[in-house]
Each structure stands twice: as structure tokens, then as C-alpha cells.
């Protein structure tokens, strides 16, 4: 069994990257909005690791780090003028659009990270630990429950006031079109499918590409510019 400091050191490294981004990005930047949300999630995972709240802290830490690395890789790709995965492109392309509201940026980032990155992170973690997805299900569920609880807080913090959120407001319809719980369930199915296809070469690559494209399409819809 790994020692606690061995488990937390990689988590500390990704936390440091997110905090550095938070320090330099303009507050209204769409990536900054998502980064603040994700930083809060990762800090809470770190706290729960320290408190011993995961059944297998080694697996939970590995999943958390592999998950975060995919978001940070998209940040690095964009900074180097390379194309990030399709799921992230809408957020990076529209990050400064004045007609996109902060809640849309947050949900679009969550959509990209949960809908695409988490499935691949499960497979990455299974390869690292030499296990099957079923052995990570408890950790996956605990992280998912944390994300759902934080999504509620995110909506409360970033939701426009009641005077702006009328039933005819397009944001009302966008909020009703996407569910983190449904996305999490779909991600677990995708992770299991990718694991089953891991020796199938082109088929696995095509499945991954189609997942990436579909999540990117949903993200672009979430980032539809709205009139004030």
C-alpha cells in the first residue's frame, strides 16, 4: 500500500497547476470560470483523501490525477497553438465572448471533462494500476457524487438573479437540456466500452473520436451566446 505522502504528491502537483492558472487568468475568461469550479472539486477530493474517506485511496488519487491531466493537457495544447480535443474547443474558442454567461462556461467545461475526459481517465487508471473498470467503480461513484453536489452549488453561485431568469429566457432552456447525472452514467458506459475495445485498434480509436465529437457538439450548444 502506498504511503499517504505518495498518494497526495501527484494531487498536489495538479492543484498547483490549477492555482497558477487561477492567478493569471482574467476572472471573466471562460476557462478561468471552469478552472475555479474544477479547482474546488480537486481541493475537496484532496481533503477527502487526507480524511481517509475513499475505500481505495491509491486508486482514487490515481483516477483524480489522470482525470486532471487531461484538462491540463487541453490547456497546454491551446497555449502552444495546437488543437485541443474537440470536446474542449468550444470553451477555448468562445472563452471571451461577451454573450456567453459564466454559468454556461462552467457547464461547458464540466460537459467536456465529464463527458469525454473521465471515460478516458478511467481507462488510463486501469492501465496504470493493472485493474478493470469494475474495480474502480466505488471511487468513480464517490467522485461522481461529489461533482453532483458541487454542480448544485455552482448553479446557485453563477445563476442570474430571478429578475433575469424568466421562463422564456434561453438560459432556462439550456440549463434543462443537460444533466451531470446523465452525463456521468453515459461516461461509465463509455469507459467500460473503451476498456472492452482496448485491443481493437481502429475500432477503439473511432469510438474515442466519435465520443470526443459528440461531447464537443453538446458543449457548443451549451455555449450558445445569449442576449442580455
Coordinates of N, CA and C in Angstrom, one line a residue:
X1 N 0.9 -1.2 0.0 CA 0.0 0.0 0.0 C 0.9 1.2 0.0
X2 N 0.6 2.2 -0.9 CA 1.3 3.4 -0.9 C 1.1 4.2 0.3
X3 N 2.2 5.0 0.7 CA 2.1 5.9 1.9 C 1.3 7.1 1.5
X4 N 0.6 7.8 2.5 CA -0.2 8.9 2.2 C 0.5 10.0 1.4
X5 N 1.8 10.3 1.8 CA 2.5 11.3 1.0 C 2.7 10.9 -0.5
X6 N 2.8 9.6 -0.7 CA 2.9 9.2 -2.1 C 1.6 9.4 -2.9
X7 N 0.5 9.3 -2.2 CA -0.8 9.4 -2.8 C -1.1 10.9 -3.1
X8 N -0.7 11.8 -2.1 CA -1.1 13.2 -2.3 C -0.2 14.0 -3.1
X9 N 1.1 13.6 -3.2 CA 2.0 14.4 -4.0 C 1.6 14.7 -5.4
X10 N 1.1 13.7 -6.2 CA 0.6 14.0 -7.6 C -0.6 14.9 -7.5
X11 N -1.5 14.7 -6.6 CA -2.7 15.6 -6.5 C -2.2 17.0 -6.2
X12 N -1.2 17.1 -5.3 CA -0.7 18.5 -5.0 C -0.2 19.2 -6.3
X13 N 0.5 18.4 -7.1 CA 1.0 18.9 -8.4 C -0.1 19.5 -9.3
X14 N -1.2 18.7 -9.5 CA -2.2 19.3 -10.3 C -2.9 20.4 -9.7
X15 N -3.1 20.4 -8.3 CA -3.6 21.6 -7.6 C -2.8 22.8 -7.9
X16 N -1.5 22.6 -7.8 CA -0.6 23.8 -8.0 C -0.8 24.4 -9.4
X17 N -0.9 23.5 -10.4 CA -1.2 24.0 -11.8 C -2.5 24.8 -11.9
X18 N -3.5 24.3 -11.3 CA -4.8 25.0 -11.3 C -4.8 26.3 -10.6
X19 N -4.1 26.3 -9.5 CA -4.0 27.6 -8.7 C -3.2 28.6 -9.5
X20 N -2.1 28.1 -10.2 CA -1.4 29.1 -11.0 C -2.2 29.6 -12.1
X21 N -3.1 28.8 -12.8 CA -4.0 29.3 -13.8 C -4.9 30.3 -13.2
X22 N -5.5 30.0 -12.0 CA -6.4 30.9 -11.4 C -5.8 32.3 -11.1
X23 N -4.5 32.3 -10.8 CA -3.8 33.5 -10.5 C -3.6 34.4 -11.7
X24 N -3.5 33.8 -12.9 CA -3.1 34.6 -14.1 C -4.3 34.9 -15.1
X25 N -5.3 34.1 -15.0 CA -6.4 34.2 -16.0 C -7.4 35.3 -15.5
X26 N -7.9 36.2 -16.5 CA -8.9 37.2 -16.1 C -10.1 36.5 -15.5
X27 N -10.7 37.1 -14.6 CA -11.8 36.4 -13.8 C -13.0 36.1 -14.8
X28 N -13.2 36.9 -15.8 CA -14.4 36.7 -16.7 C -14.1 35.7 -17.8
X29 N -12.8 35.3 -18.0 CA -12.4 34.4 -19.0 C -13.1 33.1 -18.8
X30 N -13.7 32.5 -19.9 CA -14.5 31.2 -19.7 C -13.7 30.1 -19.1
X31 N -12.4 30.0 -19.5 CA -11.6 28.9 -19.0 C -11.3 29.2 -17.5
X32 N -11.1 30.4 -17.1 CA -11.0 30.8 -15.7 C -12.2 30.4 -14.9
X33 N -13.4 30.6 -15.4 CA -14.6 30.2 -14.7 C -14.6 28.7 -14.4
X34 N -14.3 27.9 -15.5 CA -14.3 26.5 -15.3 C -13.2 26.1 -14.3
X35 N -12.0 26.7 -14.5 CA -10.9 26.3 -13.7 C -11.2 26.5 -12.2
X36 N -11.9 27.6 -11.8 CA -12.3 27.8 -10.4 C -13.2 26.7 -9.9
X37 N -14.1 26.3 -10.8 CA -15.0 25.2 -10.4 C -14.2 23.9 -10.2
X38 N -13.3 23.6 -11.1 CA -12.6 22.4 -11.1 C -11.6 22.4 -9.9
X39 N -11.0 23.5 -9.6 CA -10.1 23.6 -8.5 C -10.8 23.3 -7.2
X40 N -12.1 23.8 -7.1 CA -12.8 23.5 -5.9 C -13.1 22.0 -5.7
X41 N -13.4 21.3 -6.9 CA -13.6 19.9 -6.9 C -12.3 19.1 -6.5
X42 N -11.2 19.5 -7.0 CA -10.0 18.8 -6.7 C -9.5 19.0 -5.3
X43 N -9.7 20.2 -4.8 CA -9.4 20.5 -3.4 C -10.3 19.6 -2.5
X44 N -11.5 19.4 -2.8 CA -12.4 18.6 -2.0 C -12.0 17.1 -2.1
X45 N -11.6 16.7 -3.3 CA -11.1 15.3 -3.4 C -9.8 15.1 -2.5
X46 N -8.9 16.1 -2.6 CA -7.7 16.1 -1.7 C -8.0 16.0 -0.3
X47 N -9.0 16.8 0.2 CA -9.4 16.8 1.6 C -10.0 15.4 2.0
X48 N -10.8 14.8 1.1 CA -11.3 13.5 1.4 C -10.3 12.4 1.4
X49 N -9.3 12.6 0.5 CA -8.2 11.6 0.6 C -7.5 11.7 1.9
X50 N -7.2 12.9 2.4 CA -6.5 13.1 3.6 C -7.3 12.6 4.8
X51 N -8.6 12.7 4.7 CA -9.5 12.2 5.7 C -9.8 10.7 5.7
X52 N -9.3 10.0 4.7 CA -9.5 8.6 4.6 C -10.9 8.2 4.2
X53 N -11.5 9.0 3.4 CA -12.9 8.8 3.0 C -13.1 7.9 1.8
X54 N -12.0 7.5 1.1 CA -12.1 6.6 0.0 C -11.7 5.2 0.4
X55 N -12.4 4.2 -0.2 CA -12.2 2.8 0.1 C -10.8 2.4 -0.3
X56 N -10.4 2.9 -1.5 CA -9.0 2.6 -2.0 C -8.4 4.0 -2.4
X57 N -7.7 4.6 -1.4 CA -7.2 5.9 -1.7 C -6.2 6.0 -2.8
X58 N -5.4 4.9 -3.0 CA -4.5 4.9 -4.1 C -5.2 4.9 -5.5
X59 N -6.2 4.2 -5.6 CA -7.0 4.2 -6.8 C -7.7 5.5 -7.0
X60 N -8.2 6.1 -5.9 CA -8.9 7.4 -6.0 C -7.9 8.5 -6.4
X61 N -6.8 8.5 -5.8 CA -5.8 9.5 -6.2 C -5.3 9.4 -7.6
X62 N -5.1 8.1 -8.1 CA -4.7 7.9 -9.5 C -5.7 8.4 -10.4
X63 N -7.0 8.1 -10.2 CA -8.1 8.5 -11.0 C -8.2 10.0 -11.1
X64 N -8.1 10.6 -9.9 CA -8.1 12.1 -9.8 C -7.0 12.8 -10.6
X65 N -5.8 12.2 -10.6 CA -4.7 12.8 -11.3 C -4.8 12.6 -12.8
X66 N -5.1 11.4 -13.2 CA -5.3 11.1 -14.6 C -6.4 12.0 -15.2
X67 N -7.4 12.1 -14.4 CA -8.6 13.0 -14.9 C -8.1 14.4 -15.1
X68 N -7.4 15.0 -14.1 CA -7.0 16.4 -14.1 C -6.0 16.6 -15.3
X69 N -5.1 15.6 -15.5 CA -4.1 15.7 -16.5 C -4.7 16.0 -17.9
X70 N -5.9 15.4 -18.2 CA -6.5 15.6 -19.5 C -7.0 17.0 -19.7
X71 N -7.5 17.6 -18.6 CA -7.9 19.1 -18.7 C -6.6 19.9 -18.9
X72 N -5.6 19.6 -18.1 CA -4.4 20.4 -18.2 C -3.7 20.3 -19.5
X73 N -3.8 19.1 -20.1 CA -3.2 18.9 -21.5 C -3.9 19.7 -22.5
X74 N -5.3 19.9 -22.4 CA -6.0 20.8 -23.3 C -5.6 22.2 -23.1
X75 N -5.3 22.6 -21.9 CA -4.8 24.0 -21.6 C -3.5 24.2 -22.3
X76 N -2.6 23.2 -22.1 CA -1.2 23.3 -22.7 C -1.3 23.3 -24.2
X77 N -2.1 22.5 -24.8 CA -2.2 22.4 -26.2 C -2.7 23.8 -26.8
X78 N -3.6 24.4 -26.2 CA -4.1 25.7 -26.6 C -3.0 26.7 -26.5
X79 N -2.3 26.7 -25.4 CA -1.2 27.7 -25.1 C -0.1 27.6 -26.2
X80 N 0.1 26.3 -26.7 CA 1.1 26.1 -27.7 C 0.6 26.2 -29.1
X81 N -0.6 26.7 -29.3 CA -1.3 26.9 -30.6 C -1.5 25.5 -31.3
X82 N -1.7 24.5 -30.5 CA -2.1 23.2 -31.0 C -3.6 23.0 -30.7
X83 N -4.3 22.2 -31.5 CA -5.7 21.9 -31.3 C -6.0 21.0 -30.1
X84 N -6.8 21.5 -29.2 CA -7.2 20.6 -28.1 C -8.2 19.6 -28.6
X85 N -8.6 18.6 -27.8 CA -9.6 17.7 -28.2 C -10.9 18.4 -28.6
X86 N -11.7 17.9 -29.5 CA -12.9 18.5 -29.9 C -13.8 18.9 -28.8
X87 N -13.9 18.1 -27.7 CA -14.8 18.4 -26.6 C -14.4 19.7 -25.9
X88 N -13.1 20.2 -26.0 CA -12.7 21.4 -25.3 C -12.7 22.6 -26.3
X89 N -12.8 22.4 -27.6 CA -12.6 23.5 -28.5 C -13.7 24.6 -28.3
X90 N -15.0 24.3 -28.1 CA -15.9 25.4 -27.9 C -15.6 26.3 -26.8
X91 N -15.2 25.7 -25.6 CA -14.8 26.6 -24.5 C -13.6 27.5 -24.8
X92 N -12.6 26.9 -25.4 CA -11.4 27.7 -25.7 C -11.7 28.8 -26.8
X93 N -12.6 28.4 -27.7 CA -12.9 29.4 -28.8 C -13.8 30.5 -28.4
X94 N -14.7 30.2 -27.4 CA -15.7 31.2 -27.0 C -15.4 31.8 -25.6
X95 N -14.2 31.6 -25.1 CA -13.9 31.9 -23.7 C -14.0 33.4 -23.4
X96 N -13.9 34.3 -24.4 CA -14.0 35.7 -24.2 C -15.3 36.3 -24.8
X97 N -16.2 35.5 -25.2 CA -17.4 36.0 -25.9 C -18.3 36.7 -24.9
X98 N -18.7 38.0 -25.1 CA -19.5 38.7 -24.1 C -20.9 38.2 -24.0
X99 N -21.4 37.5 -25.0 CA -22.7 37.0 -24.9 C -22.9 35.6 -24.2
X100 N -21.8 35.1 -23.7 CA -21.9 33.8 -23.0 C -21.8 34.1 -21.5
X101 N -22.7 33.5 -20.7 CA -22.7 33.8 -19.3 C -21.8 32.8 -18.5
X102 N -21.4 33.3 -17.4 CA -20.4 32.4 -16.6 C -20.9 31.0 -16.3
X103 N -22.2 30.9 -16.0 CA -22.8 29.5 -15.8 C -22.6 28.6 -17.0
X104 N -22.7 29.2 -18.2 CA -22.6 28.4 -19.4 C -21.1 28.0 -19.6
X105 N -20.1 28.8 -19.3 CA -18.7 28.4 -19.3 C -18.5 27.3 -18.3
X106 N -19.0 27.4 -17.1 CA -18.8 26.3 -16.1 C -19.4 25.0 -16.6
X107 N -20.6 25.0 -17.1 CA -21.3 23.8 -17.5 C -20.6 23.2 -18.8
X108 N -20.1 24.1 -19.7 CA -19.5 23.6 -20.9 C -18.2 22.9 -20.5
X109 N -17.4 23.4 -19.6 CA -16.2 22.8 -19.1 C -16.5 21.4 -18.4
X110 N -17.5 21.4 -17.6 CA -17.9 20.2 -16.9 C -18.3 19.1 -17.9
X111 N -19.1 19.6 -18.9 CA -19.5 18.7 -20.0 C -18.3 18.0 -20.7
X112 N -17.3 18.8 -21.1 CA -16.1 18.3 -21.8 C -15.4 17.3 -20.9
X113 N -15.2 17.7 -19.6 CA -14.4 17.0 -18.7 C -15.0 15.7 -18.3
X114 N -16.3 15.7 -18.0 CA -17.0 14.5 -17.6 C -17.4 13.6 -18.8
X115 N -17.9 14.3 -19.8 CA -18.4 13.5 -21.0 C -17.3 12.8 -21.8
X116 N -16.1 13.4 -21.8 CA -15.0 12.8 -22.6 C -13.9 12.4 -21.7
X117 N -13.3 13.3 -21.0 CA -12.1 13.1 -20.2 C -12.2 12.0 -19.2
X118 N -13.3 11.9 -18.5 CA -13.4 11.0 -17.4 C -13.4 9.5 -17.9
X119 N -14.1 9.3 -19.0 CA -14.1 7.9 -19.5 C -12.6 7.5 -19.9
X120 N -11.9 8.4 -20.5 CA -10.5 8.1 -20.9 C -9.6 8.0 -19.6
X121 N -9.9 8.8 -18.6 CA -9.1 8.7 -17.4 C -9.3 7.4 -16.6
X122 N -10.6 6.9 -16.7 CA -10.8 5.5 -16.1 C -9.9 4.5 -16.8
X123 N -9.9 4.5 -18.1 CA -9.1 3.6 -18.8 C -7.6 3.8 -18.5
X124 N -7.1 5.0 -18.5 CA -5.8 5.3 -18.2 C -5.4 4.8 -16.8
X125 N -6.3 5.0 -15.8 CA -6.1 4.5 -14.5 C -6.0 3.0 -14.4
X126 N -6.9 2.3 -15.1 CA -6.9 0.9 -15.1 C -5.6 0.3 -15.7
X127 N -5.1 1.0 -16.7 CA -3.8 0.5 -17.3 C -2.7 0.8 -16.3
X128 N -2.7 1.9 -15.6 CA -1.7 2.2 -14.6 C -1.7 1.2 -13.4
X129 N -2.9 0.9 -12.9 CA -3.0 0.0 -11.8 C -3.1 -1.4 -12.1
X130 N -3.3 -1.8 -13.4 CA -3.5 -3.2 -13.8 C -4.8 -3.8 -13.3
X131 N -5.8 -3.0 -13.4 CA -7.1 -3.4 -12.9 C -8.2 -3.2 -14.0
X132 N -9.4 -3.7 -13.8 CA -10.5 -3.5 -14.7 C -11.4 -2.4 -14.2
X133 N -12.2 -1.7 -15.0 CA -13.1 -0.7 -14.5 C -13.9 -1.0 -13.3
X134 N -14.4 -2.2 -13.3 CA -15.3 -2.6 -12.2 C -14.6 -2.4 -10.8
X135 N -13.3 -2.5 -10.8 CA -12.5 -2.3 -9.5 C -12.4 -0.9 -9.1
X136 N -12.7 0.0 -10.1 CA -12.7 1.5 -9.8 C -14.1 2.1 -9.6
X137 N -15.1 1.2 -9.6 CA -16.5 1.8 -9.6 C -16.8 2.5 -8.3
X138 N -16.3 2.0 -7.2 CA -16.6 2.8 -5.9 C -16.0 4.2 -6.0
X139 N -14.8 4.2 -6.4 CA -14.1 5.5 -6.5 C -14.7 6.4 -7.5
X140 N -15.1 5.9 -8.6 CA -15.8 6.6 -9.7 C -17.1 7.2 -9.1
X141 N -17.9 6.4 -8.4 CA -19.2 6.8 -7.8 C -19.0 7.9 -6.8
X142 N -17.9 7.8 -6.0 CA -17.7 8.8 -4.9 C -17.3 10.2 -5.5
X143 N -16.5 10.1 -6.6 CA -16.1 11.4 -7.3 C -17.3 11.9 -8.0
X144 N -18.2 11.0 -8.6 CA -19.4 11.5 -9.2 C -20.3 12.2 -8.3
X145 N -20.5 11.6 -7.1 CA -21.4 12.2 -6.1 C -20.9 13.6 -5.7
X146 N -19.6 13.7 -5.5 CA -19.0 15.0 -5.2 C -19.3 16.0 -6.3
X147 N -19.1 15.6 -7.5 CA -19.4 16.5 -8.7 C -20.8 16.9 -8.7
X148 N -21.8 16.0 -8.5 CA -23.2 16.4 -8.5 C -23.5 17.4 -7.4
X149 N -23.0 17.2 -6.2 CA -23.2 18.1 -5.1 C -22.6 19.5 -5.4
X150 N -21.4 19.5 -6.0 CA -20.8 20.8 -6.3 C -21.5 21.5 -7.5
X151 N -22.1 20.7 -8.4 CA -22.9 21.3 -9.5 C -24.0 22.1 -9.0
X152 N -24.7 21.6 -7.9 CA -25.8 22.4 -7.3 C -25.3 23.7 -6.8
X153 N -24.1 23.7 -6.1 CA -23.5 24.9 -5.6 C -23.1 25.9 -6.7
X154 N -22.6 25.3 -7.8 CA -22.2 26.1 -9.0 C -23.4 26.8 -9.5
X155 N -24.5 26.1 -9.7 CA -25.7 26.7 -10.3 C -26.2 27.9 -9.4
X156 N -26.1 27.6 -8.0 CA -26.6 28.7 -7.1 C -25.6 29.9 -7.2
X157 N -24.3 29.7 -7.3 CA -23.4 30.8 -7.3 C -23.4 31.6 -8.6
X158 N -23.6 30.9 -9.7 CA -23.5 31.5 -11.0 C -24.8 31.8 -11.7
X159 N -25.9 31.4 -11.1 CA -27.2 31.6 -11.7 C -27.6 33.1 -11.7
X160 N -28.1 33.6 -12.7 CA -28.6 35.0 -12.7 C -29.7 35.2 -11.7
X161 N -29.9 36.4 -11.3 CA -31.0 36.7 -10.3 C -32.3 36.4 -10.9
X162 N -33.3 36.2 -10.0 CA -34.7 35.8 -10.5 C -35.3 36.8 -11.5
X163 N -34.8 38.1 -11.5 CA -35.3 39.1 -12.4 C -34.8 38.8 -13.8
X164 N -33.7 38.1 -13.9 CA -33.1 37.8 -15.3 C -33.6 36.4 -15.7
X165 N -33.8 35.5 -14.8 CA -34.1 34.1 -15.2 C -35.6 33.9 -15.3
X166 N -36.1 34.4 -16.4 CA -37.5 34.2 -16.7 C -37.8 32.9 -17.4
X167 N -39.0 32.4 -17.4 CA -39.2 31.1 -18.1 C -38.9 31.1 -19.6
X168 N -39.0 32.3 -20.2 CA -38.7 32.4 -21.6 C -37.2 32.7 -21.9
X169 N -36.4 32.9 -20.8 CA -35.0 33.1 -21.0 C -34.4 31.9 -21.6
X170 N -33.6 32.1 -22.7 CA -32.9 30.9 -23.4 C -32.0 30.1 -22.4
X171 N -31.5 30.8 -21.4 CA -30.6 30.1 -20.4 C -31.4 29.1 -19.7
X172 N -32.7 29.3 -19.4 CA -33.6 28.4 -18.7 C -33.6 27.1 -19.5
X173 N -33.8 27.2 -20.8 CA -33.8 26.0 -21.7 C -32.5 25.3 -21.8
X174 N -31.4 26.0 -21.8 CA -30.1 25.4 -21.9 C -29.8 24.6 -20.6
X175 N -30.2 25.2 -19.4 CA -30.0 24.5 -18.2 C -30.8 23.2 -18.1
X176 N -31.9 23.2 -18.7 CA -32.7 22.0 -18.7 C -32.3 20.9 -19.7
X177 N -31.4 21.3 -20.6 CA -31.0 20.4 -21.7 C -29.9 19.5 -21.3
X178 N -29.2 19.7 -20.2 CA -28.0 19.0 -19.8 C -28.1 18.6 -18.4
X179 N -27.7 17.3 -18.1 CA -27.7 16.8 -16.7 C -26.4 16.1 -16.4
X180 N -25.7 16.5 -15.3 CA -24.5 15.9 -14.9 C -24.7 14.4 -14.6
X181 N -25.8 14.1 -13.9 CA -26.0 12.7 -13.6 C -26.1 11.8 -14.8
X182 N -26.9 12.3 -15.8 CA -27.0 11.6 -17.1 C -25.6 11.4 -17.8
X183 N -24.8 12.6 -17.7 CA -23.5 12.5 -18.3 C -22.6 11.5 -17.6
X184 N -22.7 11.5 -16.3 CA -21.9 10.6 -15.5 C -22.2 9.1 -15.9
X185 N -23.5 8.8 -16.0 CA -23.9 7.5 -16.3 C -23.4 7.1 -17.7
X186 N -23.5 8.0 -18.7 CA -23.0 7.7 -20.0 C -21.5 7.5 -20.0
X187 N -20.8 8.3 -19.2 CA -19.4 8.2 -19.1 C -18.9 6.8 -18.6
X188 N -19.6 6.3 -17.6 CA -19.3 5.0 -17.1 C -19.5 3.9 -18.2
X189 N -20.6 4.0 -18.9 CA -20.8 3.1 -20.0 C -19.7 3.2 -21.1
X190 N -19.3 4.4 -21.4 CA -18.2 4.7 -22.4 C -16.9 4.1 -21.9
X191 N -16.6 4.3 -20.6 CA -15.4 3.7 -20.1 C -15.3 2.2 -20.2
X192 N -16.4 1.6 -19.8 CA -16.5 0.1 -20.0 C -16.3 -0.3 -21.4
X193 N -17.0 0.4 -22.3 CA -16.8 0.1 -23.7 C -15.4 0.2 -24.2
X194 N -14.8 1.3 -23.8 CA -13.4 1.6 -24.3 C -12.5 0.5 -23.7
X195 N -12.7 0.1 -22.5 CA -11.9 -1.0 -21.9 C -12.1 -2.3 -22.7
X196 N -13.3 -2.6 -23.0 CA -13.6 -3.8 -23.8 C -12.9 -3.8 -25.2
X197 N -12.8 -2.5 -25.7 CA -12.3 -2.3 -27.1 C -10.7 -2.1 -27.1
X198 N -10.1 -2.1 -25.9 CA -8.7 -1.7 -25.8 C -7.7 -2.4 -26.7
X199 N -8.1 -3.6 -27.2 CA -7.2 -4.4 -28.1 C -7.7 -4.3 -29.5
X200 N -8.7 -3.4 -29.8 CA -9.3 -3.4 -31.1 C -8.8 -2.3 -32.0
X201 N -7.7 -1.7 -31.7 CA -7.1 -0.7 -32.5 C -8.0 0.3 -33.1
X202 N -8.3 0.2 -34.4 CA -9.0 1.2 -35.2 C -10.4 1.4 -34.6
X203 N -11.0 0.4 -34.1 CA -12.4 0.5 -33.6 C -12.4 1.3 -32.3
X204 N -11.4 1.1 -31.4 CA -11.3 1.9 -30.2 C -11.0 3.3 -30.5
X205 N -10.2 3.6 -31.5 CA -9.8 5.0 -31.9 C -11.1 5.7 -32.5
X206 N -11.8 5.0 -33.3 CA -13.0 5.6 -33.9 C -14.1 5.9 -32.8
X207 N -14.2 4.9 -31.8 CA -15.2 5.2 -30.7 C -14.7 6.4 -30.0
X208 N -13.5 6.5 -29.7 CA -13.0 7.7 -28.9 C -13.2 9.0 -29.7
X209 N -12.9 9.0 -31.0 CA -13.1 10.2 -31.8 C -14.6 10.6 -31.8
X210 N -15.5 9.6 -32.0 CA -16.9 9.9 -32.0 C -17.4 10.4 -30.7
X211 N -16.9 9.9 -29.6 CA -17.2 10.4 -28.3 C -16.8 11.8 -28.1
X212 N -15.6 12.1 -28.5 CA -15.0 13.4 -28.4 C -15.9 14.4 -29.2
X213 N -16.2 14.1 -30.5 CA -17.0 14.9 -31.3 C -18.4 15.2 -30.7
X214 N -19.0 14.1 -30.2 CA -20.4 14.3 -29.7 C -20.4 15.2 -28.5
X215 N -19.4 15.0 -27.6 CA -19.3 15.9 -26.4 C -19.0 17.3 -26.8
X216 N -18.2 17.5 -27.8 CA -17.9 18.8 -28.3 C -19.1 19.5 -28.9
X217 N -20.0 18.8 -29.6 CA -21.2 19.3 -30.1 C -22.1 19.8 -29.0
X218 N -22.2 19.0 -27.9 CA -23.1 19.4 -26.8 C -22.5 20.6 -26.1
X219 N -21.2 20.7 -26.1 CA -20.5 21.9 -25.5 C -20.8 23.1 -26.3
X220 N -20.8 23.0 -27.6 CA -21.1 24.2 -28.4 C -22.5 24.7 -28.2
X221 N -23.4 23.7 -28.0 CA -24.8 24.1 -27.8 C -24.9 24.9 -26.4
X222 N -24.2 24.3 -25.4 CA -24.2 25.0 -24.1 C -23.7 26.4 -24.1
X223 N -22.8 26.7 -25.1 CA -22.2 28.0 -25.1 C -22.8 28.9 -26.2
X224 N -24.0 28.6 -26.6 CA -24.8 29.5 -27.5 C -24.8 30.9 -26.9
X225 N -24.3 31.9 -27.5 CA -24.4 33.3 -27.0 C -25.8 33.7 -26.8
X226 N -26.1 34.4 -25.7 CA -27.4 34.8 -25.3 C -27.5 36.3 -25.2
X227 N -28.6 36.9 -25.6 CA -28.8 38.3 -25.5 C -29.0 38.6 -24.0
X228 N -28.6 39.8 -23.6 CA -28.8 40.2 -22.2 C -30.3 40.6 -22.0

